[in-house]
GROMACS .gro file of N, CA, C and O in nm:
model
  552
    1MET      N    1  24.265   6.709  29.012
    1MET     CA    2  24.358   6.778  29.101
    1MET      C    3  24.495   6.710  29.094
    1MET      O    4  24.502   6.588  29.092
    2ASN      N    5  24.598   6.792  29.087
    2ASN     CA    6  24.738   6.748  29.090
    2ASN      C    7  24.779   6.662  28.970
    2ASN      O    8  24.879   6.592  28.977
    3GLU      N    9  24.702   6.667  28.861
    3GLU     CA   10  24.740   6.591  28.743
    3GLU      C   11  24.869   6.649  28.685
    3GLU      O   12  24.886   6.771  28.682
    4PRO      N   13  24.959   6.562  28.638
    4PRO     CA   14  25.084   6.612  28.578
    4PRO      C   15  25.061   6.712  28.465
    4PRO      O   16  25.134   6.810  28.453
    5GLU      N   17  24.957   6.688  28.385
    5GLU     CA   18  24.928   6.780  28.274
    5GLU      C   19  24.888   6.918  28.327
    5GLU      O   20  24.925   7.021  28.271
    6THR      N   21  24.810   6.919  28.436
    6THR     CA   22  24.768   7.046  28.497
    6THR      C   23  24.889   7.122  28.548
    6THR      O   24  24.902   7.243  28.528
    7ILE      N   25  24.980   7.051  28.614
    7ILE     CA   26  25.102   7.115  28.667
    7ILE      C   27  25.183   7.173  28.551
    7ILE      O   28  25.226   7.289  28.558
    8ARG      N   29  25.203   7.095  28.445
    8ARG     CA   30  25.280   7.145  28.330
    8ARG      C   31  25.213   7.266  28.266
    8ARG      O   32  25.278   7.364  28.232
    9GLU      N   33  25.081   7.260  28.250
    9GLU     CA   34  25.009   7.372  28.189
    9GLU      C   35  25.016   7.497  28.276
    9GLU      O   36  25.032   7.608  28.226
   10MET      N   37  25.001   7.480  28.408
   10MET     CA   38  25.007   7.596  28.497
   10MET      C   39  25.144   7.663  28.490
   10MET      O   40  25.153   7.785  28.479
   11LEU      N   41  25.248   7.583  28.499
   11LEU     CA   42  25.383   7.640  28.498
   11LEU      C   43  25.418   7.695  28.360
   11LEU      O   44  25.490   7.793  28.350
   12GLY      N   45  25.365   7.633  28.255
   12GLY     CA   46  25.378   7.685  28.120
   12GLY      C   47  25.518   7.723  28.080
   12GLY      O   48  25.616   7.682  28.139
   13THR      N   49  25.525   7.805  27.979
   13THR     CA   50  25.652   7.859  27.931
   13THR      C   51  25.652   8.007  27.963
   13THR      O   52  25.557   8.079  27.932
   14THR      N   53  25.758   8.051  28.026
   14THR     CA   54  25.769   8.194  28.058
   14THR      C   55  25.889   8.252  27.987
   14THR      O   56  25.994   8.189  27.979
   15THR      N   57  25.872   8.371  27.931
   15THR     CA   58  25.981   8.440  27.863
   15THR      C   59  25.986   8.583  27.911
   15THR      O   60  25.891   8.632  27.973
   16GLY      N   61  26.096   8.649  27.883
   16GLY     CA   62  26.108   8.790  27.921
   16GLY      C   63  25.999   8.876  27.861
   16GLY      O   64  25.946   8.966  27.925
   17ALA      N   65  25.962   8.845  27.738
   17ALA     CA   66  25.858   8.923  27.670
   17ALA      C   67  25.718   8.885  27.718
   17ALA      O   68  25.628   8.967  27.720
   18GLN      N   69  25.699   8.760  27.756
   18GLN     CA   70  25.569   8.709  27.799
   18GLN      C   71  25.585   8.628  27.928
   18GLN      O   72  25.571   8.506  27.926
   19PRO      N   73  25.613   8.693  28.040
   19PRO     CA   74  25.630   8.615  28.163
   19PRO      C   75  25.497   8.560  28.214
   19PRO      O   76  25.393   8.625  28.201
   20ARG      N   77  25.500   8.439  28.268
   20ARG     CA   78  25.384   8.384  28.339
   20ARG      C   79  25.371   8.464  28.468
   20ARG      O   80  25.469   8.507  28.526
   21THR      N   81  25.248   8.486  28.511
   21THR     CA   82  25.224   8.570  28.628
   21THR      C   83  25.171   8.485  28.744
   21THR      O   84  25.088   8.397  28.725
   22ILE      N   85  25.222   8.515  28.864
   22ILE     CA   86  25.182   8.443  28.984
   22ILE      C   87  25.147   8.542  29.093
   22ILE      O   88  25.232   8.620  29.138
   23ALA      N   89  25.021   8.540  29.137
   23ALA     CA   90  24.981   8.617  29.256
   23ALA      C   91  25.011   8.527  29.375
   23ALA      O   92  24.966   8.412  29.379
   24VAL      N   93  25.089   8.576  29.470
   24VAL     CA   94  25.129   8.495  29.585
   24VAL      C   95  25.059   8.548  29.710
   24VAL      O   96  25.094   8.654  29.762
   25ILE      N   97  24.958   8.473  29.753
   25ILE     CA   98  24.882   8.512  29.872
   25ILE      C   99  24.957   8.465  29.996
   25ILE      O  100  24.987   8.346  30.010
   26GLY      N  101  24.990   8.560  30.082
   26GLY     CA  102  25.063   8.530  30.204
   26GLY      C  103  25.213   8.543  30.189
   26GLY      O  104  25.289   8.492  30.272
   27LEU      N  105  25.258   8.611  30.084
   27LEU     CA  106  25.402   8.631  30.063
   27LEU      C  107  25.460   8.713  30.178
   27LEU      O  108  25.409   8.819  30.211
   28SER      N  109  25.565   8.661  30.239
   28SER     CA  110  25.628   8.723  30.356
   28SER      C  111  25.753   8.800  30.317
   28SER      O  112  25.821   8.764  30.221
   29GLU      N  113  25.784   8.902  30.396
   29GLU     CA  114  25.909   8.976  30.379
   29GLU      C  115  26.028   8.898  30.435
   29GLU      O  116  26.142   8.928  30.403
   30ASP      N  117  26.002   8.801  30.520
   30ASP     CA  118  26.106   8.725  30.590
   30ASP      C  119  26.170   8.625  30.495
   30ASP      O  120  26.105   8.529  30.452
   31PRO      N  121  26.299   8.642  30.461
   31PRO     CA  122  26.364   8.555  30.363
   31PRO      C  123  26.375   8.408  30.404
   31PRO      O  124  26.400   8.323  30.319
   32ILE      N  125  26.357   8.377  30.531
   32ILE     CA  126  26.365   8.235  30.571
   32ILE      C  127  26.230   8.164  30.561
   32ILE      O  128  26.222   8.043  30.576
   33LYS      N  129  26.124   8.239  30.532
   33LYS     CA  130  25.991   8.179  30.517
   33LYS      C  131  25.978   8.119  30.376
   33LYS      O  132  26.021   8.180  30.278
   34PRO      N  133  25.915   8.002  30.367
   34PRO     CA  134  25.898   7.941  30.234
   34PRO      C  135  25.830   8.032  30.132
   34PRO      O  136  25.870   8.033  30.015
   35SER      N  137  25.732   8.109  30.174
   35SER     CA  138  25.664   8.197  30.077
   35SER      C  139  25.762   8.293  30.011
   35SER      O  140  25.749   8.326  29.893
   36HIS      N  141  25.862   8.336  30.086
   36HIS     CA  142  25.961   8.431  30.033
   36HIS      C  143  26.060   8.362  29.939
   36HIS      O  144  26.076   8.402  29.824
   37TYR      N  145  26.125   8.255  29.988
   37TYR     CA  146  26.229   8.196  29.903
   37TYR      C  147  26.172   8.119  29.785
   37TYR      O  148  26.234   8.115  29.678
   38VAL      N  149  26.054   8.063  29.798
   38VAL     CA  150  25.990   7.997  29.683
   38VAL      C  151  25.954   8.102  29.578
   38VAL      O  152  25.979   8.084  29.459
   39SER      N  153  25.898   8.214  29.621
   39SER     CA  154  25.862   8.322  29.528
   39SER      C  155  25.986   8.382  29.463
   39SER      O  156  25.986   8.413  29.343
   40ALA      N  157  26.094   8.399  29.541
   40ALA     CA  158  26.219   8.451  29.485
   40ALA      C  159  26.272   8.355  29.378
   40ALA      O  160  26.318   8.400  29.271
   41TYR      N  161  26.265   8.226  29.404
   41TYR     CA  162  26.308   8.127  29.305
   41TYR      C  163  26.226   8.140  29.176
   41TYR      O  164  26.283   8.142  29.065
   42MET      N  165  26.095   8.148  29.189
   42MET     CA  166  26.010   8.159  29.070
   42MET      C  167  26.040   8.288  28.994
   42MET      O  168  26.046   8.289  28.871
   43GLN      N  169  26.061   8.396  29.068
   43GLN     CA  170  26.096   8.524  29.007
   43GLN      C  171  26.228   8.512  28.930
   43GLN      O  172  26.240   8.560  28.817
   44GLN      N  173  26.326   8.445  28.990
   44GLN     CA  174  26.456   8.427  28.924
   44GLN      C  175  26.446   8.339  28.799
   44GLN      O  176  26.535   8.343  28.714
   45HIS      N  177  26.339   8.263  28.789
   45HIS     CA  178  26.320   8.177  28.672
   45HIS      C  179  26.219   8.235  28.573
   45HIS      O  180  26.159   8.162  28.494
   46GLY      N  181  26.201   8.366  28.578
   46GLY     CA  182  26.127   8.436  28.474
   46GLY      C  183  25.980   8.462  28.501
   46GLY      O  184  25.912   8.518  28.415
   47TYR      N  185  25.930   8.423  28.617
   47TYR     CA  186  25.789   8.447  28.648
   47TYR      C  187  25.773   8.586  28.711
   47TYR      O  188  25.859   8.631  28.786
   48LYS      N  189  25.665   8.652  28.680
   48LYS     CA  190  25.633   8.782  28.737
   48LYS      C  191  25.549   8.757  28.862
   48LYS      O  192  25.442   8.696  28.856
   49ILE      N  193  25.599   8.805  28.976
   49ILE     CA  194  25.534   8.783  29.105
   49ILE      C  195  25.450   8.905  29.144
   49ILE      O  196  25.497   9.019  29.133
   50TYR      N  197  25.330   8.877  29.192
   50TYR     CA  198  25.241   8.981  29.244
   50TYR      C  199  25.207   8.946  29.389
   50TYR      O  200  25.124   8.858  29.413
   51PRO      N  201  25.274   9.011  29.486
   51PRO     CA  202  25.246   8.981  29.626
   51PRO      C  203  25.104   9.023  29.666
   51PRO      O  204  25.056   9.130  29.627
   52VAL      N  205  25.038   8.936  29.742
   52VAL     CA  206  24.906   8.967  29.797
   52VAL      C  207  24.916   8.945  29.948
   52VAL      O  208  24.914   8.832  29.997
   53ASN      N  209  24.934   9.056  30.019
   53ASN     CA  210  24.948   9.052  30.164
   53ASN      C  211  24.916   9.192  30.217
   53ASN      O  212  24.993   9.286  30.195
   54PRO      N  213  24.805   9.208  30.288
   54PRO     CA  214  24.767   9.342  30.337
   54PRO      C  215  24.859   9.397  30.445
   54PRO      O  216  24.854   9.515  30.476
   55SER      N  217  24.948   9.314  30.499
   55SER     CA  218  25.035   9.356  30.609
   55SER      C  219  25.165   9.421  30.562
   55SER      O  220  25.239   9.475  30.644
   56ILE      N  221  25.196   9.413  30.433
   56ILE     CA  222  25.321   9.469  30.383
   56ILE      C  223  25.294   9.556  30.260
   56ILE      O  224  25.193   9.541  30.194
   57THR      N  225  25.387   9.647  30.232
   57THR     CA  226  25.371   9.735  30.116
   57THR      C  227  25.450   9.687  29.995
   57THR      O  228  25.410   9.713  29.881
   58GLU      N  229  25.562   9.618  30.019
   58GLU     CA  230  25.647   9.574  29.909
   58GLU      C  231  25.732   9.456  29.953
   58GLU      O  232  25.774   9.447  30.068
   59VAL      N  233  25.757   9.366  29.859
   59VAL     CA  234  25.846   9.252  29.884
   59VAL      C  235  25.900   9.203  29.750
   59VAL      O  236  25.831   9.210  29.648
   60LEU      N  237  26.025   9.159  29.750
   60LEU     CA  238  26.092   9.111  29.629
   60LEU      C  239  26.085   9.214  29.515
   60LEU      O  240  26.075   9.180  29.398
   61GLY      N  241  26.088   9.341  29.553
   61GLY     CA  242  26.086   9.449  29.456
   61GLY      C  243  25.951   9.475  29.393
   61GLY      O  244  25.941   9.550  29.296
   62GLU      N  245  25.845   9.414  29.447
   62GLU     CA  246  25.711   9.430  29.391
   62GLU      C  247  25.617   9.489  29.496
   62GLU      O  248  25.624   9.453  29.613
   63LYS      N  249  25.529   9.577  29.451
   63LYS     CA  250  25.428   9.637  29.539
   63LYS      C  251  25.326   9.530  29.578
   63LYS      O  252  25.281   9.452  29.495
   64SER      N  253  25.291   9.527  29.705
   64SER     CA  254  25.195   9.429  29.754
   64SER      C  255  25.053   9.486  29.750
   64SER      O  256  25.031   9.604  29.774
   65CYS      N  257  24.958   9.400  29.718
   65CYS     CA  258  24.816   9.435  29.720
   65CYS      C  259  24.750   9.365  29.839
   65CYS      O  260  24.798   9.262  29.886
   66ALA      N  261  24.639   9.419  29.883
   66ALA     CA  262  24.568   9.362  29.998
   66ALA      C  263  24.484   9.240  29.960
   66ALA      O  264  24.457   9.155  30.043
   67SER      N  265  24.442   9.233  29.831
   67SER     CA  266  24.356   9.122  29.789
   67SER      C  267  24.374   9.098  29.639
   67SER      O  268  24.429   9.183  29.567
   68LEU      N  269  24.324   8.985  29.592
   68LEU     CA  270  24.330   8.956  29.448
   68LEU      C  271  24.257   9.059  29.366
   68LEU      O  272  24.299   9.095  29.256
   69SER      N  273  24.146   9.110  29.417
   69SER     CA  274  24.066   9.206  29.341
   69SER      C  275  24.139   9.340  29.321
   69SER      O  276  24.103   9.416  29.233
   70GLU      N  277  24.242   9.366  29.398
   70GLU     CA  278  24.320   9.490  29.382
   70GLU      C  279  24.426   9.479  29.273
   70GLU      O  280  24.485   9.580  29.234
   71LEU      N  281  24.454   9.359  29.226
   71LEU     CA  282  24.557   9.342  29.124
   71LEU      C  283  24.514   9.408  28.993
   71LEU      O  284  24.397   9.404  28.956
   72ALA      N  285  24.610   9.465  28.923
   72ALA     CA  286  24.583   9.530  28.795
   72ALA      C  287  24.570   9.428  28.682
   72ALA      O  288  24.524   9.461  28.573
   73ILE      N  289  24.611   9.304  28.707
   73ILE     CA  290  24.607   9.199  28.605
   73ILE      C  291  24.533   9.077  28.660
   73ILE      O  292  24.509   9.067  28.780
   74LYS      N  293  24.502   8.984  28.569
   74LYS     CA  294  24.449   8.854  28.610
   74LYS      C  295  24.567   8.757  28.604
   74LYS      O  296  24.614   8.725  28.494
   75PRO      N  297  24.617   8.711  28.718
   75PRO     CA  298  24.735   8.625  28.716
   75PRO      C  299  24.707   8.489  28.656
   75PRO      O  300  24.595   8.438  28.662
   76ASP      N  301  24.812   8.430  28.599
   76ASP     CA  302  24.800   8.294  28.545
   76ASP      C  303  24.778   8.194  28.657
   76ASP      O  304  24.705   8.097  28.640
   77ILE      N  305  24.843   8.216  28.771
   77ILE     CA  306  24.836   8.125  28.885
   77ILE      C  307  24.816   8.207  29.013
   77ILE      O  308  24.878   8.311  29.030
   78VAL      N  309  24.732   8.157  29.102
   78VAL     CA  310  24.723   8.211  29.238
   78VAL      C  311  24.790   8.107  29.327
   78VAL      O  312  24.743   7.994  29.339
   79ASN      N  313  24.904   8.143  29.385
   79ASN     CA  314  24.982   8.054  29.470
   79ASN      C  315  24.954   8.092  29.616
   79ASN      O  316  24.973   8.207  29.654
   80VAL      N  317  24.909   7.995  29.695
   80VAL     CA  318  24.858   8.025  29.829
   80VAL      C  319  24.949   7.970  29.938
   80VAL      O  320  24.976   7.850  29.943
   81PHE      N  321  24.992   8.060  30.026
   81PHE     CA  322  25.068   8.028  30.147
   81PHE      C  323  24.987   8.073  30.268
   81PHE      O  324  25.029   8.161  30.343
   82ARG      N  325  24.870   8.019  30.286
   82ARG     CA  326  24.783   8.053  30.399
   82ARG      C  327  24.731   7.925  30.463
   82ARG      O  328  24.730   7.820  30.398
   83LEU      N  329  24.685   7.935  30.584
   83LEU     CA  330  24.628   7.819  30.653
   83LEU      C  331  24.506   7.766  30.578
   83LEU      O  332  24.436   7.843  30.511
   84PRO      N  333  24.476   7.637  30.593
   84PRO     CA  334  24.362   7.577  30.523
   84PRO      C  335  24.230   7.650  30.545
   84PRO      O  336  24.148   7.657  30.453
   85LYS      N  337  24.209   7.707  30.662
   85LYS     CA  338  24.081   7.774  30.690
   85LYS      C  339  24.058   7.897  30.602
   85LYS      O  340  23.946   7.943  30.586
   86PHE      N  341  24.164   7.952  30.542
   86PHE     CA  342  24.150   8.070  30.457
   86PHE      C  343  24.124   8.036  30.310
   86PHE      O  344  24.088   8.123  30.231
   87ILE      N  345  24.142   7.910  30.272
   87ILE     CA  346  24.130   7.871  30.131
   87ILE      C  347  23.989   7.892  30.076
   87ILE      O  348  23.974   7.942  29.963
   88PRO      N  349  23.880   7.859  30.149
   88PRO     CA  350  23.747   7.881  30.090
   88PRO      C  351  23.722   8.026  30.045
   88PRO      O  352  23.668   8.047  29.936
   89ALA      N  353  23.762   8.123  30.124
   89ALA     CA  354  23.740   8.262  30.086
   89ALA      C  355  23.825   8.299  29.964
   89ALA      O  356  23.780   8.376  29.877
   90ILE      N  357  23.944   8.244  29.954
   90ILE     CA  358  24.030   8.270  29.838
   90ILE      C  359  23.964   8.212  29.713
   90ILE      O  360  23.959   8.276  29.608
   91VAL      N  361  23.913   8.089  29.725
   91VAL     CA  362  23.844   8.026  29.611
   91VAL      C  363  23.724   8.109  29.568
   91VAL      O  364  23.703   8.133  29.448
   92GLU      N  365  23.646   8.157  29.663
   92GLU     CA  366  23.529   8.240  29.628
   92GLU      C  367  23.571   8.366  29.555
   92GLU      O  368  23.507   8.406  29.457
   93GLU      N  369  23.677   8.431  29.601
   93GLU     CA  370  23.725   8.552  29.532
   93GLU      C  371  23.774   8.517  29.391
   93GLU      O  372  23.749   8.590  29.296
   94MET      N  373  23.840   8.403  29.377
   94MET     CA  374  23.887   8.360  29.245
   94MET      C  375  23.769   8.335  29.151
   94MET      O  376  23.776   8.370  29.033
   95ILE      N  377  23.662   8.275  29.203
   95ILE     CA  378  23.543   8.250  29.121
   95ILE      C  379  23.485   8.383  29.073
   95ILE      O  380  23.453   8.400  28.955
   96GLN      N  381  23.474   8.479  29.165
   96GLN     CA  382  23.419   8.611  29.129
   96GLN      C  383  23.504   8.680  29.023
   96GLN      O  384  23.451   8.750  28.937
   97LEU      N  385  23.635   8.659  29.028
   97LEU     CA  386  23.727   8.726  28.935
   97LEU      C  387  23.757   8.643  28.810
   97LEU      O  388  23.835   8.686  28.725
   98SER      N  389  23.700   8.524  28.801
   98SER     CA  390  23.723   8.432  28.689
   98SER      C  391  23.871   8.398  28.671
   98SER      O  392  23.924   8.400  28.559
   99LEU      N  393  23.938   8.368  28.782
   99LEU     CA  394  24.079   8.331  28.775
   99LEU      C  395  24.090   8.180  28.755
   99LEU      O  396  24.015   8.103  28.816
  100PRO      N  397  24.182   8.135  28.669
  100PRO     CA  398  24.178   7.996  28.623
  100PRO      C  399  24.253   7.890  28.705
  100PRO      O  400  24.220   7.773  28.697
  101ASN      N  401  24.355   7.930  28.782
  101ASN     CA  402  24.443   7.831  28.843
  101ASN      C  403  24.479   7.865  28.987
  101ASN      O  404  24.527   7.976  29.013
  102ILE      N  405  24.461   7.767  29.076
  102ILE     CA  406  24.504   7.786  29.215
  102ILE      C  407  24.607   7.678  29.248
  102ILE      O  408  24.590   7.561  29.215
  103TRP      N  409  24.716   7.723  29.309
  103TRP     CA  410  24.822   7.632  29.354
  103TRP      C  411  24.832   7.650  29.505
  103TRP      O  412  24.870   7.757  29.553
  104ILE      N  413  24.795   7.546  29.579
  104ILE     CA  414  24.796   7.552  29.725
  104ILE      C  415  24.921   7.478  29.771
  104ILE      O  416  24.939   7.360  29.742
  105GLN      N  417  25.008   7.548  29.839
  105GLN     CA  418  25.142   7.499  29.870
  105GLN      C  419  25.144   7.373  29.957
  105GLN      O  420  25.047   7.338  30.023
  106GLN      N  421  25.257   7.310  29.954
  106GLN     CA  422  25.280   7.185  30.027
  106GLN      C  423  25.245   7.200  30.175
  106GLN      O  424  25.279   7.299  30.239
  107GLY      N  425  25.172   7.102  30.227
  107GLY     CA  426  25.134   7.102  30.367
  107GLY      C  427  25.002   7.172  30.394
  107GLY      O  428  24.955   7.174  30.508
  108ILE      N  429  24.942   7.232  30.292
  108ILE     CA  430  24.816   7.304  30.308
  108ILE      C  431  24.708   7.226  30.233
  108ILE      O  432  24.715   7.211  30.112
  109ILE      N  433  24.609   7.176  30.307
  109ILE     CA  434  24.506   7.093  30.247
  109ILE      C  435  24.368   7.138  30.292
  109ILE      O  436  24.342   7.152  30.412
  110ASN      N  437  24.280   7.163  30.195
  110ASN     CA  438  24.139   7.190  30.221
  110ASN      C  439  24.062   7.128  30.104
  110ASN      O  440  24.043   7.192  30.001
  111LEU      N  441  24.023   7.002  30.121
  111LEU     CA  442  23.958   6.929  30.013
  111LEU      C  443  23.825   6.990  29.973
  111LEU      O  444  23.792   6.994  29.854
  112GLU      N  445  23.750   7.040  30.069
  112GLU     CA  446  23.621   7.102  30.038
  112GLU      C  447  23.639   7.223  29.946
  112GLU      O  448  23.568   7.238  29.846
  113ALA      N  449  23.736   7.307  29.979
  113ALA     CA  450  23.763   7.425  29.896
  113ALA      C  451  23.816   7.385  29.759
  113ALA      O  452  23.780   7.444  29.657
  114ALA      N  453  23.900   7.282  29.754
  114ALA     CA  454  23.953   7.234  29.625
  114ALA      C  455  23.840   7.181  29.538
  114ALA      O  456  23.836   7.210  29.417
  115ASN      N  457  23.748   7.106  29.597
  115ASN     CA  458  23.634   7.055  29.521
  115ASN      C  459  23.545   7.169  29.471
  115ASN      O  460  23.496   7.165  29.358
  116ARG      N  461  23.526   7.271  29.553
  116ARG     CA  462  23.447   7.388  29.513
  116ARG      C  463  23.514   7.457  29.395
  116ARG      O  464  23.448   7.496  29.299
  117ALA      N  465  23.647   7.473  29.402
  117ALA     CA  466  23.721   7.537  29.293
  117ALA      C  467  23.707   7.458  29.164
  117ALA      O  468  23.677   7.515  29.058
  118GLU      N  469  23.726   7.327  29.172
  118GLU     CA  470  23.716   7.244  29.052
  118GLU      C  471  23.575   7.247  28.994
  118GLU      O  472  23.558   7.252  28.872
  119ALA      N  473  23.475   7.247  29.080
  119ALA     CA  474  23.335   7.254  29.033
  119ALA      C  475  23.309   7.384  28.958
  119ALA      O  476  23.223   7.390  28.870
  120ALA      N  477  23.384   7.490  28.992
  120ALA     CA  478  23.370   7.620  28.927
  120ALA      C  479  23.462   7.634  28.805
  120ALA      O  480  23.470   7.741  28.745
  121GLY      N  481  23.534   7.526  28.771
  121GLY     CA  482  23.620   7.530  28.653
  121GLY      C  483  23.762   7.576  28.678
  121GLY      O  484  23.837   7.601  28.583
  122ILE      N  485  23.801   7.588  28.805
  122ILE     CA  486  23.937   7.630  28.839
  122ILE      C  487  24.025   7.505  28.846
  122ILE      O  488  23.987   7.406  28.909
  123HIS      N  489  24.142   7.511  28.784
  123HIS     CA  490  24.238   7.402  28.793
  123HIS      C  491  24.306   7.411  28.930
  123HIS      O  492  24.344   7.520  28.974
  124VAL      N  493  24.324   7.295  28.995
  124VAL     CA  494  24.376   7.292  29.132
  124VAL      C  495  24.500   7.204  29.142
  124VAL      O  496  24.500   7.089  29.097
  125VAL      N  497  24.603   7.259  29.204
  125VAL     CA  498  24.717   7.182  29.252
  125VAL      C  499  24.722   7.211  29.401
  125VAL      O  500  24.721   7.327  29.442
  126MET      N  501  24.726   7.104  29.482
  126MET     CA  502  24.721   7.122  29.628
  126MET      C  503  24.822   7.030  29.695
  126MET      O  504  24.845   6.918  29.650
  127ASP      N  505  24.881   7.082  29.801
  127ASP     CA  506  24.979   7.009  29.881
  127ASP      C  507  25.102   6.973  29.798
  127ASP      O  508  25.160   6.867  29.813
  128ARG      N  509  25.140   7.065  29.711
  128ARG     CA  510  25.261   7.051  29.629
  128ARG      C  511  25.336   7.184  29.632
  128ARG      O  512  25.274   7.289  29.634
  129CYS      N  513  25.468   7.177  29.626
  129CYS     CA  514  25.549   7.299  29.621
  129CYS      C  515  25.574   7.338  29.476
  129CYS      O  516  25.627   7.257  29.398
  130ILE      N  517  25.539   7.460  29.441
  130ILE     CA  518  25.556   7.507  29.304
  130ILE      C  519  25.704   7.509  29.263
  130ILE      O  520  25.738   7.479  29.149
  131MET      N  521  25.793   7.539  29.356
  131MET     CA  522  25.936   7.541  29.328
  131MET      C  523  25.986   7.399  29.298
  131MET      O  524  26.059   7.378  29.200
  132VAL      N  525  25.947   7.303  29.378
  132VAL     CA  526  25.989   7.164  29.358
  132VAL      C  527  25.936   7.112  29.225
  132VAL      O  528  26.010   7.050  29.147
  133GLU      N  529  25.810   7.140  29.195
  133GLU     CA  530  25.752   7.095  29.068
  133GLU      C  531  25.820   7.162  28.949
  133GLU      O  532  25.843   7.098  28.847
  134HIS      N  533  25.854   7.290  28.963
  134HIS     CA  534  25.924   7.360  28.856
  134HIS      C  535  26.060   7.295  28.831
  134HIS      O  536  26.101   7.274  28.717
  135ARG      N  537  26.131   7.262  28.939
  135ARG     CA  538  26.262   7.196  28.925
  135ARG      C  539  26.250   7.062  28.854
  135ARG      O  540  26.337   7.026  28.776
  136HIS      N  541  26.142   6.989  28.879
  136HIS     CA  542  26.122   6.859  28.813
  136HIS      C  543  26.103   6.876  28.663
  136HIS      O  544  26.138   6.786  28.586
  137LEU      N  545  26.044   6.988  28.622
  137LEU     CA  546  26.014   7.010  28.481
  137LEU      C  547  26.132   7.068  28.403
  137LEU      O  548  26.132   7.064  28.281
  138THR      N  549  26.229   7.124  28.474
  138THR     CA  550  26.342   7.187  28.403
  138THR      C  551  26.464   7.100  28.402
  138THR      O  552  26.475   7.000  28.464
   0.00000   0.00000   0.00000
C-alpha cells in the first residue's frame, strides 16, 4: 500500500488518444469540495473522469452513474471521496468487477478494507491526495 511504484503506475501516462480513466466515487457538483476541484485538476491534466454519484446527473461535463457496475468501461483507477464506513462495499464491488486500482483520498482510512482489497489483488493507495501525488510526479 502507498508504494511509490504503485502511485507512479496508477497515475501512468495519459494522452489525448489514450487517456487514463478515473471513476470518482462521491464526486460533488460543489466546486469548493475537494472531490470537485481535485477531479477538475485531473481532468485538466488529460485524465478521463467518470463521476459515480447517485445524487447527481452530471458534473464536470460528464454524465454521472449511480455505481461502478453502471459504468460502460473498466476504469484504470477508482478514486474514493466517501467516509471510511463505505469503503468495504466499494472494495467488494471492485472485486466483483475485477477493477485493478483503488485510490482512497487523503483523510480517509479503512485498513480492513484496504487489506481486503490487497488480498484480492487490487493495488491500494490510501490517505493520499491524487492531485498532490500527480503534482509531485510532473
